[in-house]
Amino acid sequence: MSEHVSSRTSPLSRPGTRIPLPVTLTALTALTVLTMLAILATALPSSAAASTTAGRHTAKPTVVLVHGAFADASSWNKVVARLQEDGYPVIAPANPLRDLAGDSAYLSSVVSSIDGPVILVGHSYGGAVITNAATGHPNVKALVFVAAFAPEEAESALDLTGRFPGSRLPTSLITREYPLPGGGTGTDAYITPAAFRAAFAADLPARDTALMAATQRPAALAALGSPSAAPAWKTIPSWYLVAGADQAIPPAAQRFMAKRAGARTSEVREASHVIMISRPDATAAVITAAARAIR
């Protein structure tokens, strides 16, 4: 049975009473630890919140680069290198080039896999794809059109190309049939090697365009002729880079689409359709301008 000790008879109240040193150190150590834990318990939530807030302000958006017809994801290589040097996460997925609804659904699935803000960048037919794929994704903060189609609802790439004079594509294409998974056939369009440089990449060396012509990805006519759904550029801030010497999508068509979309527009007068290859610095600059504007 324990004995109650009053303050009058406690050893601590007796002059000259000594307390064993191990007991004193143990008590002081326990008090110190408890004090530190109390301080940490108070400080950690606010520090974690501050860290999370800082992360939100400093994290750069993921840039998703979408190629168009007669090209592949490697057409973005020079732009990817510049963006990565600036610290941007970048994805350049393969655009199926089969039909607009299916291509857009595929890109939408890519966007769904990305945490945080996204900038969608489309070249040529890739612009029609980002116009449709961005819908329903609140994390898509900007659209960047690079010599690209920005269709209104019910418009197609072929509609917009034919509305303005100056495109060499209608007289430069050849077609090949291919089997459809459910039966029947589809039709692919290619640019003829002889016309490739003039129609697509006139400001690149001939040795480069010969390789590009040989390795081009064909686009199904069904994709180029598919009508667009409601465009995301009506609700998402947009940027547009006009290729002023484009022989595939007439510059007048590009300026028209940029103005209609309310896009912040810049232009490189002597650039061909593949402006992201021939003018990667200008292309990357527009993308980073969009990134800075949404932060």
mmCIF file of C-alpha atoms in Angstrom:
data_model
loop_
_atom_site.group_PDB
_atom_site.id
_atom_site.type_symbol
_atom_site.label_atom_id
_atom_site.label_comp_id
_atom_site.label_asym_id
_atom_site.label_seq_id
_atom_site.Cartn_x
_atom_site.Cartn_y
_atom_site.Cartn_z
ATOM 1 C CA MET A 1 0.000 0.000 0.000
ATOM 2 C CA SER A 2 1.442 3.372 -0.980
ATOM 3 C CA GLU A 3 1.967 6.081 1.616
ATOM 4 C CA HIS A 4 0.691 9.621 1.074
ATOM 5 C CA VAL A 5 3.425 12.214 1.513
ATOM 6 C CA SER A 6 2.349 15.784 2.245
ATOM 7 C CA SER A 7 4.351 18.798 1.086
ATOM 8 C CA ARG A 8 5.287 19.359 4.751
ATOM 9 C CA THR A 9 7.040 16.002 5.043
ATOM 10 C CA SER A 10 8.170 15.609 1.427
ATOM 11 C CA PRO A 11 11.905 15.108 0.971
ATOM 12 C CA LEU A 12 11.847 18.018 -1.468
ATOM 13 C CA SER A 13 10.876 20.379 1.369
ATOM 14 C CA ARG A 14 13.693 19.348 3.668
ATOM 15 C CA PRO A 15 16.777 21.528 3.533
ATOM 16 C CA GLY A 16 19.824 19.643 2.398
ATOM 17 C CA THR A 17 17.881 16.710 1.009
ATOM 18 C CA ARG A 18 19.588 15.245 -2.051
ATOM 19 C CA ILE A 19 17.623 13.626 -4.930
ATOM 20 C CA PRO A 20 19.409 10.761 -6.662
ATOM 21 C CA LEU A 21 20.922 11.993 -9.981
ATOM 22 C CA PRO A 22 19.442 9.234 -12.211
ATOM 23 C CA VAL A 23 15.941 10.171 -11.106
ATOM 24 C CA THR A 24 16.572 13.859 -11.886
ATOM 25 C CA LEU A 25 17.963 13.144 -15.399
ATOM 26 C CA THR A 26 15.107 10.788 -16.209
ATOM 27 C CA ALA A 27 12.525 13.367 -15.228
ATOM 28 C CA LEU A 28 14.256 16.143 -17.190
ATOM 29 C CA THR A 29 14.632 13.926 -20.258
ATOM 30 C CA ALA A 30 10.965 12.966 -20.194
ATOM 31 C CA LEU A 31 9.949 16.619 -19.839
ATOM 32 C CA THR A 32 12.188 17.633 -22.757
ATOM 33 C CA VAL A 33 10.799 14.914 -25.028
ATOM 34 C CA LEU A 34 7.214 15.823 -24.186
ATOM 35 C CA THR A 35 7.910 19.492 -24.883
ATOM 36 C CA MET A 36 9.487 18.715 -28.274
ATOM 37 C CA LEU A 37 6.600 16.459 -29.260
ATOM 38 C CA ALA A 38 4.112 19.184 -28.389
ATOM 39 C CA ILE A 39 6.013 21.688 -30.541
ATOM 40 C CA LEU A 40 6.227 19.264 -33.471
ATOM 41 C CA ALA A 41 2.553 18.366 -33.193
ATOM 42 C CA THR A 42 1.699 22.053 -33.546
ATOM 43 C CA ALA A 43 4.194 22.836 -36.307
ATOM 44 C CA LEU A 44 3.921 19.832 -38.631
ATOM 45 C CA PRO A 45 0.386 20.396 -39.990
ATOM 46 C CA SER A 46 1.119 23.999 -40.924
ATOM 47 C CA SER A 47 4.493 23.039 -42.430
ATOM 48 C CA ALA A 48 2.928 20.251 -44.475
ATOM 49 C CA ALA A 49 0.208 22.603 -45.658
ATOM 50 C CA ALA A 50 2.800 25.196 -46.590
ATOM 51 C CA SER A 51 4.778 22.569 -48.489
ATOM 52 C CA THR A 52 1.664 21.410 -50.352
ATOM 53 C CA THR A 53 0.722 24.994 -51.205
ATOM 54 C CA ALA A 54 4.236 25.728 -52.428
ATOM 55 C CA GLY A 55 4.117 22.601 -54.596
ATOM 56 C CA ARG A 56 0.910 23.768 -56.201
ATOM 57 C CA HIS A 57 2.483 27.099 -57.076
ATOM 58 C CA THR A 58 5.782 25.753 -58.395
ATOM 59 C CA ALA A 59 4.809 22.517 -60.177
ATOM 60 C CA LYS A 60 4.873 22.881 -63.957
ATOM 61 C CA PRO A 61 2.023 21.559 -66.070
ATOM 62 C CA THR A 62 2.422 18.425 -68.143
ATOM 63 C CA VAL A 63 2.657 19.269 -71.830
ATOM 64 C CA VAL A 64 0.969 16.749 -74.137
ATOM 65 C CA LEU A 65 2.079 17.103 -77.771
ATOM 66 C CA VAL A 66 -0.233 15.659 -80.435
ATOM 67 C CA HIS A 67 1.054 15.183 -83.974
ATOM 68 C CA GLY A 68 -1.078 15.368 -87.083
ATOM 69 C CA ALA A 69 -1.411 13.554 -90.376
ATOM 70 C CA PHE A 70 1.636 12.483 -92.413
ATOM 71 C CA ALA A 71 3.847 12.743 -89.299
ATOM 72 C CA ASP A 72 4.521 10.913 -86.048
ATOM 73 C CA ALA A 73 5.475 11.785 -82.472
ATOM 74 C CA SER A 74 9.135 12.219 -83.400
ATOM 75 C CA SER A 75 8.151 15.415 -85.224
ATOM 76 C CA TRP A 76 8.072 17.001 -81.762
ATOM 77 C CA ASN A 77 11.604 15.910 -80.768
ATOM 78 C CA LYS A 78 13.218 19.350 -80.930
ATOM 79 C CA VAL A 79 10.362 20.937 -78.993
ATOM 80 C CA VAL A 80 10.417 18.142 -76.402
ATOM 81 C CA ALA A 81 14.133 18.732 -75.812
ATOM 82 C CA ARG A 82 13.595 22.438 -75.165
ATOM 83 C CA LEU A 83 10.646 21.885 -72.847
ATOM 84 C CA GLN A 84 12.491 19.233 -70.872
ATOM 85 C CA GLU A 85 15.476 21.550 -70.481
ATOM 86 C CA ASP A 86 13.055 24.037 -68.900
ATOM 87 C CA GLY A 87 11.773 21.393 -66.490
ATOM 88 C CA TYR A 88 8.418 20.570 -68.079
ATOM 89 C CA PRO A 89 7.073 17.012 -67.979
ATOM 90 C CA VAL A 90 6.242 16.080 -71.588
ATOM 91 C CA ILE A 91 4.269 13.300 -73.281
ATOM 92 C CA ALA A 92 4.059 12.938 -77.065
ATOM 93 C CA PRO A 93 1.653 10.053 -77.671
ATOM 94 C CA ALA A 94 1.039 8.354 -81.002
ATOM 95 C CA ASN A 95 -2.076 9.758 -82.655
ATOM 96 C CA PRO A 96 -3.934 6.818 -84.264
ATOM 97 C CA LEU A 97 -5.084 8.908 -87.296
ATOM 98 C CA ARG A 98 -8.071 6.611 -87.853
ATOM 99 C CA ASP A 99 -11.181 8.679 -87.054
ATOM 100 C CA LEU A 100 -11.700 11.879 -85.109
ATOM 101 C CA ALA A 101 -13.990 10.456 -82.426
ATOM 102 C CA GLY A 102 -11.730 7.461 -81.785
ATOM 103 C CA ASP A 103 -8.510 9.486 -81.903
ATOM 104 C CA SER A 104 -9.992 12.001 -79.465
ATOM 105 C CA ALA A 105 -11.163 9.239 -77.116
ATOM 106 C CA TYR A 106 -7.652 7.801 -77.119
ATOM 107 C CA LEU A 107 -6.096 11.164 -76.259
ATOM 108 C CA SER A 108 -8.750 11.698 -73.591
ATOM 109 C CA SER A 109 -7.633 8.441 -71.949
ATOM 110 C CA VAL A 110 -4.049 9.726 -71.909
ATOM 111 C CA VAL A 111 -5.162 12.951 -70.221
ATOM 112 C CA SER A 112 -7.139 10.944 -67.643
ATOM 113 C CA SER A 113 -3.903 9.255 -66.559
ATOM 114 C CA ILE A 114 -2.157 12.542 -65.730
ATOM 115 C CA ASP A 115 -2.276 14.174 -62.304
ATOM 116 C CA GLY A 116 -2.161 17.947 -62.167
ATOM 117 C CA PRO A 117 -2.570 20.625 -64.834
ATOM 118 C CA VAL A 118 -2.179 19.793 -68.513
ATOM 119 C CA ILE A 119 -1.478 21.819 -71.644
ATOM 120 C CA LEU A 120 -2.659 20.150 -74.849
ATOM 121 C CA VAL A 121 -0.706 21.060 -77.984
ATOM 122 C CA GLY A 122 -1.850 19.998 -81.431
ATOM 123 C CA HIS A 123 -0.215 20.249 -84.845
ATOM 124 C CA SER A 124 -2.276 20.084 -88.051
ATOM 125 C CA TYR A 125 -5.020 17.421 -87.648
ATOM 126 C CA GLY A 126 -3.830 17.080 -84.040
ATOM 127 C CA GLY A 127 -5.530 20.419 -83.397
ATOM 128 C CA ALA A 128 -8.909 18.868 -84.185
ATOM 129 C CA VAL A 129 -8.073 16.025 -81.806
ATOM 130 C CA ILE A 130 -7.224 18.299 -78.856
ATOM 131 C CA THR A 131 -10.328 20.392 -79.635
ATOM 132 C CA ASN A 132 -12.443 17.325 -78.885
ATOM 133 C CA ALA A 133 -10.307 15.434 -76.348
ATOM 134 C CA ALA A 134 -10.074 18.294 -73.842
ATOM 135 C CA THR A 135 -13.812 18.274 -73.162
ATOM 136 C CA GLY A 136 -14.633 16.989 -69.687
ATOM 137 C CA HIS A 137 -11.106 17.400 -68.315
ATOM 138 C CA PRO A 138 -10.944 20.307 -65.848
ATOM 139 C CA ASN A 139 -7.185 19.793 -65.505
ATOM 140 C CA VAL A 140 -6.651 20.865 -69.134
ATOM 141 C CA LYS A 141 -5.763 24.512 -68.570
ATOM 142 C CA ALA A 142 -4.675 25.593 -72.074
ATOM 143 C CA LEU A 143 -4.863 24.575 -75.711
ATOM 144 C CA VAL A 144 -2.028 25.419 -78.089
ATOM 145 C CA PHE A 145 -2.605 25.145 -81.838
ATOM 146 C CA VAL A 146 0.540 24.877 -83.970
ATOM 147 C CA ALA A 147 -0.379 25.392 -87.646
ATOM 148 C CA ALA A 148 -3.399 23.345 -86.648
ATOM 149 C CA PHE A 149 -7.088 22.856 -87.239
ATOM 150 C CA ALA A 150 -9.359 24.385 -84.604
ATOM 151 C CA PRO A 151 -12.753 23.299 -85.923
ATOM 152 C CA GLU A 152 -16.146 24.549 -84.889
ATOM 153 C CA GLU A 153 -18.837 21.985 -84.178
ATOM 154 C CA ALA A 154 -19.722 19.967 -87.313
ATOM 155 C CA GLU A 155 -16.646 21.194 -89.235
ATOM 156 C CA SER A 156 -13.946 18.829 -90.485
ATOM 157 C CA ALA A 157 -10.316 19.266 -91.449
ATOM 158 C CA LEU A 158 -11.221 18.816 -95.113
ATOM 159 C CA ASP A 159 -13.948 21.481 -94.820
ATOM 160 C CA LEU A 160 -11.525 24.036 -93.432
ATOM 161 C CA THR A 161 -8.762 23.253 -95.936
ATOM 162 C CA GLY A 162 -11.118 23.692 -98.872
ATOM 163 C CA ARG A 163 -12.639 26.921 -97.590
ATOM 164 C CA PHE A 164 -9.476 28.930 -98.216
ATOM 165 C CA PRO A 165 -7.289 28.821 -101.343
ATOM 166 C CA GLY A 166 -3.601 27.948 -101.240
ATOM 167 C CA SER A 167 -3.312 24.340 -100.050
ATOM 168 C CA ARG A 168 -1.210 21.965 -102.174
ATOM 169 C CA LEU A 169 -2.601 18.885 -100.433
ATOM 170 C CA PRO A 170 -5.621 18.218 -102.682
ATOM 171 C CA THR A 171 -3.320 17.671 -105.684
ATOM 172 C CA SER A 172 -0.514 15.977 -103.733
ATOM 173 C CA LEU A 173 -2.247 12.984 -102.188
ATOM 174 C CA ILE A 174 -2.402 9.329 -103.109
ATOM 175 C CA THR A 175 -4.703 6.820 -101.435
ATOM 176 C CA ARG A 176 -4.412 3.190 -100.375
ATOM 177 C CA GLU A 177 -7.128 0.888 -99.132
ATOM 178 C CA TYR A 178 -6.784 -0.954 -95.806
ATOM 179 C CA PRO A 179 -8.995 -3.538 -94.049
ATOM 180 C CA LEU A 180 -11.240 -2.433 -91.194
ATOM 181 C CA PRO A 181 -11.441 -4.592 -88.046
ATOM 182 C CA GLY A 182 -15.179 -5.131 -88.409
ATOM 183 C CA GLY A 183 -15.030 -5.863 -92.110
ATOM 184 C CA GLY A 184 -14.942 -3.672 -95.172
ATOM 185 C CA THR A 185 -12.188 -1.265 -96.087
ATOM 186 C CA GLY A 186 -10.992 2.193 -95.202
ATOM 187 C CA THR A 187 -8.943 4.608 -97.248
ATOM 188 C CA ASP A 188 -5.582 6.045 -96.184
ATOM 189 C CA ALA A 189 -4.126 9.221 -97.638
ATOM 190 C CA TYR A 190 -0.405 9.797 -98.190
ATOM 191 C CA ILE A 191 1.501 12.733 -99.652
ATOM 192 C CA THR A 192 3.368 11.650 -102.767
ATOM 193 C CA PRO A 193 7.151 11.702 -102.277
ATOM 194 C CA ALA A 194 7.593 14.057 -105.231
ATOM 195 C CA ALA A 195 5.245 16.649 -103.687
ATOM 196 C CA PHE A 196 6.107 16.106 -100.017
ATOM 197 C CA ARG A 197 8.694 18.846 -99.546
ATOM 198 C CA ALA A 198 6.773 21.607 -101.342
ATOM 199 C CA ALA A 199 3.426 20.791 -99.733
ATOM 200 C CA PHE A 200 4.570 19.929 -96.222
ATOM 201 C CA ALA A 201 8.086 21.032 -95.310
ATOM 202 C CA ALA A 202 9.517 23.509 -97.810
ATOM 203 C CA ASP A 203 11.862 25.137 -95.277
ATOM 204 C CA LEU A 204 13.692 21.895 -94.437
ATOM 205 C CA PRO A 205 16.622 20.361 -96.366
ATOM 206 C CA ALA A 206 15.652 17.994 -99.170
ATOM 207 C CA ARG A 207 17.590 15.114 -97.589
ATOM 208 C CA ASP A 208 15.435 15.451 -94.460
ATOM 209 C CA THR A 209 12.142 15.674 -96.301
ATOM 210 C CA ALA A 210 13.004 12.592 -98.380
ATOM 211 C CA LEU A 211 13.257 10.621 -95.133
ATOM 212 C CA MET A 212 10.065 12.175 -93.794
ATOM 213 C CA ALA A 213 8.181 11.261 -96.970
ATOM 214 C CA ALA A 214 9.332 7.646 -96.726
ATOM 215 C CA THR A 215 8.341 7.300 -93.054
ATOM 216 C CA GLN A 216 5.150 9.387 -93.040
ATOM 217 C CA ARG A 217 2.132 8.122 -91.101
ATOM 218 C CA PRO A 218 -0.932 8.073 -93.357
ATOM 219 C CA ALA A 219 -4.238 9.488 -92.193
ATOM 220 C CA ALA A 220 -7.550 7.835 -92.894
ATOM 221 C CA LEU A 221 -9.817 9.976 -95.041
ATOM 222 C CA ALA A 222 -12.481 9.192 -92.448
ATOM 223 C CA ALA A 223 -10.424 11.084 -89.853
ATOM 224 C CA LEU A 224 -9.832 14.117 -92.050
ATOM 225 C CA GLY A 225 -13.497 14.215 -93.035
ATOM 226 C CA SER A 226 -14.999 13.584 -89.577
ATOM 227 C CA PRO A 227 -17.131 16.415 -88.165
ATOM 228 C CA SER A 228 -16.017 17.867 -84.864
ATOM 229 C CA ALA A 229 -18.054 17.822 -81.683
ATOM 230 C CA ALA A 230 -18.467 20.962 -79.560
ATOM 231 C CA PRO A 231 -15.027 22.607 -79.391
ATOM 232 C CA ALA A 232 -13.153 22.897 -76.116
ATOM 233 C CA TRP A 233 -11.569 26.193 -77.240
ATOM 234 C CA LYS A 234 -14.843 27.900 -76.388
ATOM 235 C CA THR A 235 -14.187 27.347 -72.684
ATOM 236 C CA ILE A 236 -10.408 26.794 -72.399
ATOM 237 C CA PRO A 237 -7.821 29.555 -73.023
ATOM 238 C CA SER A 238 -6.084 29.073 -76.366
ATOM 239 C CA TRP A 239 -2.860 30.033 -78.119
ATOM 240 C CA TYR A 240 -2.176 29.796 -81.855
ATOM 241 C CA LEU A 241 1.102 29.755 -83.788
ATOM 242 C CA VAL A 242 0.548 30.558 -87.466
ATOM 243 C CA ALA A 243 2.958 29.185 -90.076
ATOM 244 C CA GLY A 244 3.048 32.060 -92.532
ATOM 245 C CA ALA A 245 4.350 30.080 -95.527
ATOM 246 C CA ASP A 246 2.237 26.958 -94.955
ATOM 247 C CA GLN A 247 1.281 25.109 -98.144
ATOM 248 C CA ALA A 248 -0.859 22.483 -96.380
ATOM 249 C CA ILE A 249 -3.236 24.548 -94.225
ATOM 250 C CA PRO A 250 -3.457 28.009 -95.813
ATOM 251 C CA PRO A 251 -2.245 30.769 -93.467
ATOM 252 C CA ALA A 252 -5.539 32.600 -94.074
ATOM 253 C CA ALA A 253 -7.383 29.576 -92.666
ATOM 254 C CA GLN A 254 -5.080 29.529 -89.640
ATOM 255 C CA ARG A 255 -5.634 33.215 -88.912
ATOM 256 C CA PHE A 256 -9.379 32.756 -89.281
ATOM 257 C CA MET A 257 -9.454 29.843 -86.822
ATOM 258 C CA ALA A 258 -7.183 31.631 -84.349
ATOM 259 C CA LYS A 259 -9.355 34.740 -84.355
ATOM 260 C CA ARG A 260 -12.567 32.752 -84.035
ATOM 261 C CA ALA A 261 -11.179 30.837 -81.050
ATOM 262 C CA GLY A 262 -10.064 34.060 -79.354
ATOM 263 C CA ALA A 263 -6.550 32.636 -79.263
ATOM 264 C CA ARG A 264 -3.452 34.615 -78.396
ATOM 265 C CA THR A 265 -1.765 34.502 -81.763
ATOM 266 C CA SER A 266 1.777 34.761 -83.064
ATOM 267 C CA GLU A 267 3.145 34.103 -86.540
ATOM 268 C CA VAL A 268 6.400 33.088 -88.193
ATOM 269 C CA ARG A 269 6.136 34.392 -91.743
ATOM 270 C CA GLU A 270 8.572 32.092 -93.538
ATOM 271 C CA ALA A 271 7.666 28.881 -91.688
ATOM 272 C CA SER A 272 6.296 25.824 -93.484
ATOM 273 C CA HIS A 273 3.599 23.516 -92.180
ATOM 274 C CA VAL A 274 6.090 21.662 -89.965
ATOM 275 C CA ILE A 275 6.926 24.782 -87.973
ATOM 276 C CA MET A 276 7.614 22.688 -84.858
ATOM 277 C CA ILE A 277 10.548 21.080 -86.722
ATOM 278 C CA SER A 278 11.902 24.111 -88.570
ATOM 279 C CA ARG A 279 11.203 26.641 -85.786
ATOM 280 C CA PRO A 280 11.336 24.687 -82.513
ATOM 281 C CA ASP A 281 12.342 27.737 -80.460
ATOM 282 C CA ALA A 282 9.312 29.721 -81.606
ATOM 283 C CA THR A 283 7.056 26.725 -80.991
ATOM 284 C CA ALA A 284 8.411 26.084 -77.500
ATOM 285 C CA ALA A 285 8.112 29.795 -76.695
ATOM 286 C CA VAL A 286 4.364 29.776 -77.380
ATOM 287 C CA ILE A 287 3.886 26.693 -75.216
ATOM 288 C CA THR A 288 5.855 28.152 -72.311
ATOM 289 C CA ALA A 289 3.941 31.429 -72.643
ATOM 290 C CA ALA A 290 0.729 29.453 -72.201
ATOM 291 C CA ALA A 291 2.227 27.629 -69.211
ATOM 292 C CA ARG A 292 3.217 30.889 -67.518
ATOM 293 C CA ALA A 293 -0.221 32.391 -68.131
ATOM 294 C CA ILE A 294 -2.106 29.598 -66.375
ATOM 295 C CA ARG A 295 0.075 29.424 -63.248
#
